[in-house]
Amino acid sequence: AQTVTQSQPEMSVQEAETVTLSCTYDTSESNYYLFWYKQPPSRQMILVIRQEAYKQQNATENRFSVNFQKAAKSFSLKISDSQLGDTAMYFCAFMKGTGNQFYFGTGTSLTVIP
Amino acid sequence: DVKVTQSSRYLVKRTGEKVFLECVQDMDHENMFWYRQDPGLGLRLIYFSYDVKMKEKGDIPEGYSVSREKKERFSLILESASTNQTSMYLCASSLSGGFANYGYTFGSGTRLTVV
Protein backbone atom coordinates (compact mmCIF):
# COMPACT_ATOMS: atom_id res chain seq x y z
CA ALA A 1 0.00 0.00 0.00
CA GLN A 2 1.09 3.56 -0.65
CA THR A 3 1.10 6.16 2.12
CA VAL A 4 1.88 9.85 1.98
CA THR A 5 2.78 11.79 5.11
CA GLN A 6 2.79 15.54 5.60
CA SER A 7 4.03 16.19 9.12
CA GLN A 8 3.37 19.94 9.21
CA PRO A 9 -0.36 20.67 9.62
CA GLU A 10 0.19 24.43 9.64
CA MET A 11 2.97 26.77 8.60
CA SER A 12 3.42 30.48 8.15
CA VAL A 13 5.94 32.59 6.28
CA GLN A 14 6.60 36.28 5.86
CA GLU A 15 5.89 37.76 2.47
CA ALA A 16 8.94 37.59 0.16
CA GLU A 17 10.59 34.91 2.30
CA THR A 18 11.19 31.26 1.41
CA VAL A 19 9.34 28.32 2.94
CA THR A 20 9.69 24.55 2.58
CA LEU A 21 6.83 22.11 2.99
CA SER A 22 7.71 18.51 3.82
CA CYS A 23 6.34 15.31 2.37
CA THR A 24 7.44 11.72 2.76
CA TYR A 25 5.94 8.66 1.15
CA ASP A 26 6.18 4.93 1.38
CA THR A 27 5.99 2.63 -1.61
CA SER A 28 7.55 -0.49 -3.06
CA GLU A 29 6.98 0.77 -6.59
CA SER A 30 9.94 1.76 -8.72
CA ASN A 31 7.98 3.78 -11.25
CA TYR A 32 5.75 6.53 -9.89
CA TYR A 33 4.89 10.20 -9.99
CA LEU A 34 4.71 12.81 -7.24
CA PHE A 35 2.66 15.97 -7.18
CA TRP A 36 1.99 19.05 -5.14
CA TYR A 37 -1.51 20.52 -5.32
CA LYS A 38 -2.62 23.87 -3.93
CA GLN A 39 -6.12 24.52 -2.59
CA PRO A 40 -6.75 28.23 -1.97
CA PRO A 41 -9.82 29.50 -0.09
CA SER A 42 -11.75 29.32 -3.37
CA ARG A 43 -11.42 25.51 -2.93
CA GLN A 44 -10.28 24.88 -6.50
CA MET A 45 -7.41 22.40 -6.40
CA ILE A 46 -4.60 23.54 -8.65
CA LEU A 47 -1.60 21.51 -9.76
CA VAL A 48 1.58 23.22 -8.59
CA ILE A 49 4.32 20.87 -9.69
CA ARG A 50 4.88 17.31 -10.85
CA GLN A 51 7.93 15.03 -10.55
CA GLU A 52 8.64 11.82 -12.40
CA ALA A 53 10.45 9.38 -10.12
CA TYR A 54 12.79 8.15 -12.84
CA LYS A 55 14.14 11.68 -13.32
CA GLN A 56 16.92 12.70 -10.99
CA GLN A 57 16.56 16.37 -11.80
CA ASN A 58 14.29 18.26 -9.44
CA ALA A 59 11.23 19.85 -11.04
CA THR A 60 10.82 23.63 -10.97
CA GLU A 61 7.93 25.90 -11.90
CA ASN A 62 8.77 29.58 -11.51
CA ARG A 63 8.93 30.23 -7.72
CA PHE A 64 8.11 26.62 -6.88
CA SER A 65 10.70 23.86 -6.77
CA VAL A 66 10.99 20.45 -5.22
CA ASN A 67 13.73 18.56 -3.43
CA PHE A 68 13.20 14.96 -4.49
CA GLN A 69 15.22 12.44 -2.52
CA LYS A 70 14.23 9.05 -3.93
CA ALA A 71 16.26 6.92 -1.57
CA ALA A 72 14.86 8.77 1.43
CA LYS A 73 11.36 8.82 -0.11
CA SER A 74 11.14 12.53 0.48
CA PHE A 75 9.49 15.14 -1.73
CA SER A 76 9.55 18.63 -0.26
CA LEU A 77 8.19 21.79 -1.88
CA LYS A 78 10.10 25.05 -1.71
CA ILE A 79 8.27 28.30 -2.34
CA SER A 80 10.57 31.26 -2.98
CA ASP A 81 9.59 34.92 -2.71
CA SER A 82 6.32 34.00 -1.00
CA GLN A 83 3.29 36.03 -2.05
CA LEU A 84 -0.04 36.60 -0.34
CA GLY A 85 -1.70 34.55 -3.05
CA ASP A 86 0.30 31.52 -1.94
CA THR A 87 -1.88 31.29 1.17
CA ALA A 88 -3.59 27.92 0.73
CA MET A 89 -3.74 24.30 1.77
CA TYR A 90 -1.02 22.28 0.05
CA PHE A 91 -1.38 18.57 -0.62
CA CYS A 92 1.35 16.16 -1.56
CA ALA A 93 0.19 13.25 -3.73
CA PHE A 94 1.56 10.01 -5.13
CA MET A 95 0.53 8.06 -8.22
CA LYS A 96 1.84 4.69 -9.34
CA GLY A 97 3.35 4.62 -12.79
CA THR A 98 0.78 2.12 -13.99
CA GLY A 99 -2.12 3.55 -12.06
CA ASN A 100 -4.79 6.21 -12.26
CA GLN A 101 -5.39 6.79 -8.58
CA PHE A 102 -3.86 9.42 -6.33
CA TYR A 103 -2.81 8.87 -2.75
CA PHE A 104 -2.93 12.17 -0.87
CA GLY A 105 -1.26 13.43 2.27
CA THR A 106 -3.28 15.18 4.96
CA GLY A 107 -2.26 18.63 3.83
CA THR A 108 -0.30 21.61 5.13
CA SER A 109 -2.08 24.90 5.66
CA LEU A 110 0.27 27.71 4.64
CA THR A 111 -0.35 31.32 5.61
CA VAL A 112 1.69 34.12 4.05
CA ILE A 113 1.92 37.06 6.42
CA PRO A 114 2.15 40.58 4.97
CA ASP B 1 -10.87 26.50 -20.51
CA VAL B 2 -11.45 22.91 -19.44
CA LYS B 3 -13.74 22.38 -16.54
CA VAL B 4 -15.06 20.04 -13.94
CA THR B 5 -18.34 21.42 -12.68
CA GLN B 6 -20.04 20.39 -9.46
CA SER B 7 -23.69 21.33 -9.43
CA SER B 8 -23.86 22.75 -5.92
CA ARG B 9 -21.34 24.72 -3.91
CA TYR B 10 -23.25 24.39 -0.65
CA LEU B 11 -25.92 21.90 0.28
CA VAL B 12 -27.92 21.33 3.47
CA LYS B 13 -29.88 18.10 3.81
CA ARG B 14 -31.78 16.33 6.55
CA THR B 15 -30.80 13.02 8.09
CA GLY B 16 -32.27 10.12 6.13
CA GLU B 17 -32.66 12.03 2.87
CA LYS B 18 -31.35 10.62 -0.38
CA VAL B 19 -28.75 13.06 -1.70
CA PHE B 20 -27.38 13.39 -5.22
CA LEU B 21 -24.11 15.20 -5.92
CA GLU B 22 -23.53 15.83 -9.59
CA CYS B 23 -20.27 16.29 -11.44
CA VAL B 24 -19.82 17.08 -15.12
CA GLN B 25 -16.58 17.39 -17.08
CA ASP B 26 -16.14 18.74 -20.59
CA MET B 27 -12.69 17.31 -21.35
CA ASP B 28 -13.70 13.86 -22.65
CA HIS B 29 -11.80 12.30 -19.75
CA GLU B 30 -12.20 8.58 -19.19
CA ASN B 31 -11.54 8.61 -15.44
CA MET B 32 -13.69 10.29 -12.83
CA PHE B 33 -13.33 10.30 -9.06
CA TRP B 34 -15.20 11.29 -5.93
CA TYR B 35 -13.29 12.29 -2.80
CA ARG B 36 -14.33 13.59 0.55
CA GLN B 37 -12.11 16.08 2.33
CA ASP B 38 -12.06 16.41 6.11
CA PRO B 39 -9.68 18.46 8.28
CA GLY B 40 -6.70 16.42 9.38
CA LEU B 41 -7.64 13.51 7.14
CA GLY B 42 -6.83 14.94 3.73
CA LEU B 43 -8.65 13.60 0.68
CA ARG B 44 -10.12 10.12 0.85
CA LEU B 45 -11.33 8.28 -2.22
CA ILE B 46 -14.97 7.19 -2.16
CA TYR B 47 -15.52 5.79 -5.65
CA PHE B 48 -14.02 6.08 -9.09
CA SER B 49 -14.94 5.15 -12.62
CA TYR B 50 -12.76 4.25 -15.58
CA ASP B 51 -15.52 4.23 -18.16
CA VAL B 52 -19.23 4.60 -18.68
CA LYS B 53 -21.22 2.24 -16.45
CA MET B 54 -18.04 1.13 -14.69
CA LYS B 55 -17.32 1.84 -11.04
CA GLU B 56 -14.78 0.81 -8.47
CA LYS B 57 -14.85 1.22 -4.71
CA GLY B 58 -12.29 3.48 -3.16
CA ASP B 59 -11.16 3.56 0.45
CA ILE B 60 -14.43 4.68 2.09
CA PRO B 61 -17.40 3.55 -0.04
CA GLU B 62 -19.75 2.68 2.83
CA GLY B 63 -22.94 4.70 2.73
CA TYR B 64 -22.34 5.88 -0.83
CA SER B 65 -23.09 4.73 -4.35
CA VAL B 66 -22.30 6.19 -7.76
CA SER B 67 -23.73 6.34 -11.24
CA ARG B 68 -22.03 6.96 -14.58
CA GLU B 69 -24.51 6.69 -17.39
CA LYS B 70 -22.67 9.13 -19.66
CA LYS B 71 -18.96 9.73 -20.05
CA GLU B 72 -19.12 13.34 -18.94
CA ARG B 73 -21.26 12.86 -15.82
CA PHE B 74 -20.44 11.10 -12.55
CA SER B 75 -22.96 11.22 -9.74
CA LEU B 76 -22.39 10.48 -6.07
CA ILE B 77 -25.42 9.23 -4.15
CA LEU B 78 -25.90 9.21 -0.41
CA GLU B 79 -28.64 6.62 -0.01
CA SER B 80 -29.67 7.80 3.47
CA ALA B 81 -27.71 10.83 4.59
CA SER B 82 -26.24 10.79 8.08
CA THR B 83 -24.55 13.51 10.11
CA ASN B 84 -21.17 11.80 9.78
CA GLN B 85 -21.37 12.43 6.05
CA THR B 86 -21.14 16.16 6.61
CA SER B 87 -18.03 17.03 4.64
CA MET B 88 -16.52 18.66 1.59
CA TYR B 89 -16.93 16.52 -1.53
CA LEU B 90 -14.54 16.93 -4.44
CA CYS B 91 -14.98 15.53 -7.92
CA ALA B 92 -12.04 15.06 -10.27
CA SER B 93 -11.33 13.70 -13.71
CA SER B 94 -8.30 12.56 -15.67
CA LEU B 95 -7.22 10.98 -18.90
CA SER B 96 -6.48 7.27 -18.82
CA GLY B 97 -3.44 5.20 -19.66
CA GLY B 98 -0.14 6.94 -19.98
CA PHE B 99 -1.75 10.34 -19.67
CA ALA B 100 -3.23 9.68 -16.25
CA ASN B 101 0.02 10.59 -14.60
CA TYR B 102 -0.36 14.19 -15.69
CA GLY B 103 -2.75 14.57 -12.81
CA TYR B 104 -6.36 15.36 -12.16
CA THR B 105 -8.61 18.30 -12.92
CA PHE B 106 -10.75 19.07 -9.90
CA GLY B 107 -14.12 20.67 -9.39
CA SER B 108 -14.63 23.43 -6.84
CA GLY B 109 -16.21 21.15 -4.29
CA THR B 110 -19.60 20.77 -2.63
CA ARG B 111 -19.80 21.47 1.07
CA LEU B 112 -22.54 19.21 2.36
CA THR B 113 -24.10 19.65 5.78
CA VAL B 114 -26.43 16.96 7.08
CA VAL B 115 -28.66 18.11 9.95
GROMACS .gro file of C-alpha atoms in nm:
model
  229
    1ALA     CA    1   0.000   0.000   0.000
    2GLN     CA    2   0.109   0.356  -0.065
    3THR     CA    3   0.110   0.616   0.212
    4VAL     CA    4   0.188   0.985   0.198
    5THR     CA    5   0.278   1.179   0.511
    6GLN     CA    6   0.279   1.554   0.560
    7SER     CA    7   0.403   1.619   0.912
    8GLN     CA    8   0.337   1.994   0.921
    9PRO     CA    9  -0.036   2.067   0.962
   10GLU     CA   10   0.019   2.443   0.964
   11MET     CA   11   0.297   2.677   0.860
   12SER     CA   12   0.342   3.048   0.815
   13VAL     CA   13   0.594   3.259   0.628
   14GLN     CA   14   0.660   3.628   0.586
   15GLU     CA   15   0.589   3.776   0.247
   16ALA     CA   16   0.894   3.759   0.016
   17GLU     CA   17   1.059   3.491   0.230
   18THR     CA   18   1.119   3.126   0.141
   19VAL     CA   19   0.934   2.832   0.294
   20THR     CA   20   0.969   2.455   0.258
   21LEU     CA   21   0.683   2.211   0.299
   22SER     CA   22   0.771   1.851   0.382
   23CYS     CA   23   0.634   1.531   0.237
   24THR     CA   24   0.744   1.172   0.276
   25TYR     CA   25   0.594   0.866   0.115
   26ASP     CA   26   0.618   0.493   0.138
   27THR     CA   27   0.599   0.263  -0.161
   28SER     CA   28   0.755  -0.049  -0.306
   29GLU     CA   29   0.698   0.077  -0.659
   30SER     CA   30   0.994   0.176  -0.872
   31ASN     CA   31   0.798   0.378  -1.125
   32TYR     CA   32   0.575   0.653  -0.989
   33TYR     CA   33   0.489   1.020  -0.999
   34LEU     CA   34   0.471   1.281  -0.724
   35PHE     CA   35   0.266   1.597  -0.718
   36TRP     CA   36   0.199   1.905  -0.514
   37TYR     CA   37  -0.151   2.052  -0.532
   38LYS     CA   38  -0.262   2.387  -0.393
   39GLN     CA   39  -0.612   2.452  -0.259
   40PRO     CA   40  -0.675   2.823  -0.197
   41PRO     CA   41  -0.982   2.950  -0.009
   42SER     CA   42  -1.175   2.932  -0.337
   43ARG     CA   43  -1.142   2.551  -0.293
   44GLN     CA   44  -1.028   2.488  -0.650
   45MET     CA   45  -0.741   2.240  -0.640
   46ILE     CA   46  -0.460   2.354  -0.865
   47LEU     CA   47  -0.160   2.151  -0.976
   48VAL     CA   48   0.158   2.322  -0.859
   49ILE     CA   49   0.432   2.087  -0.969
   50ARG     CA   50   0.488   1.731  -1.085
   51GLN     CA   51   0.793   1.503  -1.055
   52GLU     CA   52   0.864   1.182  -1.240
   53ALA     CA   53   1.045   0.938  -1.012
   54TYR     CA   54   1.279   0.815  -1.284
   55LYS     CA   55   1.414   1.168  -1.332
   56GLN     CA   56   1.692   1.270  -1.099
   57GLN     CA   57   1.656   1.637  -1.180
   58ASN     CA   58   1.429   1.826  -0.944
   59ALA     CA   59   1.123   1.985  -1.104
   60THR     CA   60   1.082   2.363  -1.097
   61GLU     CA   61   0.793   2.590  -1.190
   62ASN     CA   62   0.877   2.958  -1.151
   63ARG     CA   63   0.893   3.023  -0.772
   64PHE     CA   64   0.811   2.662  -0.688
   65SER     CA   65   1.070   2.386  -0.677
   66VAL     CA   66   1.099   2.045  -0.522
   67ASN     CA   67   1.373   1.856  -0.343
   68PHE     CA   68   1.320   1.496  -0.449
   69GLN     CA   69   1.522   1.244  -0.252
   70LYS     CA   70   1.423   0.905  -0.393
   71ALA     CA   71   1.626   0.692  -0.157
   72ALA     CA   72   1.486   0.877   0.143
   73LYS     CA   73   1.136   0.882  -0.011
   74SER     CA   74   1.114   1.253   0.048
   75PHE     CA   75   0.949   1.514  -0.173
   76SER     CA   76   0.955   1.863  -0.026
   77LEU     CA   77   0.819   2.179  -0.188
   78LYS     CA   78   1.010   2.505  -0.171
   79ILE     CA   79   0.827   2.830  -0.234
   80SER     CA   80   1.057   3.126  -0.298
   81ASP     CA   81   0.959   3.492  -0.271
   82SER     CA   82   0.632   3.400  -0.100
   83GLN     CA   83   0.329   3.603  -0.205
   84LEU     CA   84  -0.004   3.660  -0.034
   85GLY     CA   85  -0.170   3.455  -0.305
   86ASP     CA   86   0.030   3.152  -0.194
   87THR     CA   87  -0.188   3.129   0.117
   88ALA     CA   88  -0.359   2.792   0.073
   89MET     CA   89  -0.374   2.430   0.177
   90TYR     CA   90  -0.102   2.228   0.005
   91PHE     CA   91  -0.138   1.857  -0.062
   92CYS     CA   92   0.135   1.616  -0.156
   93ALA     CA   93   0.019   1.325  -0.373
   94PHE     CA   94   0.156   1.001  -0.513
   95MET     CA   95   0.053   0.806  -0.822
   96LYS     CA   96   0.184   0.469  -0.934
   97GLY     CA   97   0.335   0.462  -1.279
   98THR     CA   98   0.078   0.212  -1.399
   99GLY     CA   99  -0.212   0.355  -1.206
  100ASN     CA  100  -0.479   0.621  -1.226
  101GLN     CA  101  -0.539   0.679  -0.858
  102PHE     CA  102  -0.386   0.942  -0.633
  103TYR     CA  103  -0.281   0.887  -0.275
  104PHE     CA  104  -0.293   1.217  -0.087
  105GLY     CA  105  -0.126   1.343   0.227
  106THR     CA  106  -0.328   1.518   0.496
  107GLY     CA  107  -0.226   1.863   0.383
  108THR     CA  108  -0.030   2.161   0.513
  109SER     CA  109  -0.208   2.490   0.566
  110LEU     CA  110   0.027   2.771   0.464
  111THR     CA  111  -0.035   3.132   0.561
  112VAL     CA  112   0.169   3.412   0.405
  113ILE     CA  113   0.192   3.706   0.642
  114PRO     CA  114   0.215   4.058   0.497
  115ASP     CA  115  -1.087   2.650  -2.051
  116VAL     CA  116  -1.145   2.291  -1.944
  117LYS     CA  117  -1.374   2.238  -1.654
  118VAL     CA  118  -1.506   2.004  -1.394
  119THR     CA  119  -1.834   2.142  -1.268
  120GLN     CA  120  -2.004   2.039  -0.946
  121SER     CA  121  -2.369   2.133  -0.943
  122SER     CA  122  -2.386   2.275  -0.592
  123ARG     CA  123  -2.134   2.472  -0.391
  124TYR     CA  124  -2.325   2.439  -0.065
  125LEU     CA  125  -2.592   2.190   0.028
  126VAL     CA  126  -2.792   2.133   0.347
  127LYS     CA  127  -2.988   1.810   0.381
  128ARG     CA  128  -3.178   1.633   0.655
  129THR     CA  129  -3.080   1.302   0.809
  130GLY     CA  130  -3.227   1.012   0.613
  131GLU     CA  131  -3.266   1.203   0.287
  132LYS     CA  132  -3.135   1.062  -0.038
  133VAL     CA  133  -2.875   1.306  -0.170
  134PHE     CA  134  -2.738   1.339  -0.522
  135LEU     CA  135  -2.411   1.520  -0.592
  136GLU     CA  136  -2.353   1.583  -0.959
  137CYS     CA  137  -2.027   1.629  -1.144
  138VAL     CA  138  -1.982   1.708  -1.512
  139GLN     CA  139  -1.658   1.739  -1.708
  140ASP     CA  140  -1.614   1.874  -2.059
  141MET     CA  141  -1.269   1.731  -2.135
  142ASP     CA  142  -1.370   1.386  -2.265
  143HIS     CA  143  -1.180   1.230  -1.975
  144GLU     CA  144  -1.220   0.858  -1.919
  145ASN     CA  145  -1.154   0.861  -1.544
  146MET     CA  146  -1.369   1.029  -1.283
  147PHE     CA  147  -1.333   1.030  -0.906
  148TRP     CA  148  -1.520   1.129  -0.593
  149TYR     CA  149  -1.329   1.229  -0.280
  150ARG     CA  150  -1.433   1.359   0.055
  151GLN     CA  151  -1.211   1.608   0.233
  152ASP     CA  152  -1.206   1.641   0.611
  153PRO     CA  153  -0.968   1.846   0.828
  154GLY     CA  154  -0.670   1.642   0.938
  155LEU     CA  155  -0.764   1.351   0.714
  156GLY     CA  156  -0.683   1.494   0.373
  157LEU     CA  157  -0.865   1.360   0.068
  158ARG     CA  158  -1.012   1.012   0.085
  159LEU     CA  159  -1.133   0.828  -0.222
  160ILE     CA  160  -1.497   0.719  -0.216
  161TYR     CA  161  -1.552   0.579  -0.565
  162PHE     CA  162  -1.402   0.608  -0.909
  163SER     CA  163  -1.494   0.515  -1.262
  164TYR     CA  164  -1.276   0.425  -1.558
  165ASP     CA  165  -1.552   0.423  -1.816
  166VAL     CA  166  -1.923   0.460  -1.868
  167LYS     CA  167  -2.122   0.224  -1.645
  168MET     CA  168  -1.804   0.113  -1.469
  169LYS     CA  169  -1.732   0.184  -1.104
  170GLU     CA  170  -1.478   0.081  -0.847
  171LYS     CA  171  -1.485   0.122  -0.471
  172GLY     CA  172  -1.229   0.348  -0.316
  173ASP     CA  173  -1.116   0.356   0.045
  174ILE     CA  174  -1.443   0.468   0.209
  175PRO     CA  175  -1.740   0.355  -0.004
  176GLU     CA  176  -1.975   0.268   0.283
  177GLY     CA  177  -2.294   0.470   0.273
  178TYR     CA  178  -2.234   0.588  -0.083
  179SER     CA  179  -2.309   0.473  -0.435
  180VAL     CA  180  -2.230   0.619  -0.776
  181SER     CA  181  -2.373   0.634  -1.124
  182ARG     CA  182  -2.203   0.696  -1.458
  183GLU     CA  183  -2.451   0.669  -1.739
  184LYS     CA  184  -2.267   0.913  -1.966
  185LYS     CA  185  -1.896   0.973  -2.005
  186GLU     CA  186  -1.912   1.334  -1.894
  187ARG     CA  187  -2.126   1.286  -1.582
  188PHE     CA  188  -2.044   1.110  -1.255
  189SER     CA  189  -2.296   1.122  -0.974
  190LEU     CA  190  -2.239   1.048  -0.607
  191ILE     CA  191  -2.542   0.923  -0.415
  192LEU     CA  192  -2.590   0.921  -0.041
  193GLU     CA  193  -2.864   0.662  -0.001
  194SER     CA  194  -2.967   0.780   0.347
  195ALA     CA  195  -2.771   1.083   0.459
  196SER     CA  196  -2.624   1.079   0.808
  197THR     CA  197  -2.455   1.351   1.011
  198ASN     CA  198  -2.117   1.180   0.978
  199GLN     CA  199  -2.137   1.243   0.605
  200THR     CA  200  -2.114   1.616   0.661
  201SER     CA  201  -1.803   1.703   0.464
  202MET     CA  202  -1.652   1.866   0.159
  203TYR     CA  203  -1.693   1.652  -0.153
  204LEU     CA  204  -1.454   1.693  -0.444
  205CYS     CA  205  -1.498   1.553  -0.792
  206ALA     CA  206  -1.204   1.506  -1.027
  207SER     CA  207  -1.133   1.370  -1.371
  208SER     CA  208  -0.830   1.256  -1.567
  209LEU     CA  209  -0.722   1.098  -1.890
  210SER     CA  210  -0.648   0.727  -1.882
  211GLY     CA  211  -0.344   0.520  -1.966
  212GLY     CA  212  -0.014   0.694  -1.998
  213PHE     CA  213  -0.175   1.034  -1.967
  214ALA     CA  214  -0.323   0.968  -1.625
  215ASN     CA  215   0.002   1.059  -1.460
  216TYR     CA  216  -0.036   1.419  -1.569
  217GLY     CA  217  -0.275   1.457  -1.281
  218TYR     CA  218  -0.636   1.536  -1.216
  219THR     CA  219  -0.861   1.830  -1.292
  220PHE     CA  220  -1.075   1.907  -0.990
  221GLY     CA  221  -1.412   2.067  -0.939
  222SER     CA  222  -1.463   2.343  -0.684
  223GLY     CA  223  -1.621   2.115  -0.429
  224THR     CA  224  -1.960   2.077  -0.263
  225ARG     CA  225  -1.980   2.147   0.107
  226LEU     CA  226  -2.254   1.921   0.236
  227THR     CA  227  -2.410   1.965   0.578
  228VAL     CA  228  -2.643   1.696   0.708
  229VAL     CA  229  -2.866   1.811   0.995
   0.00000   0.00000   0.00000
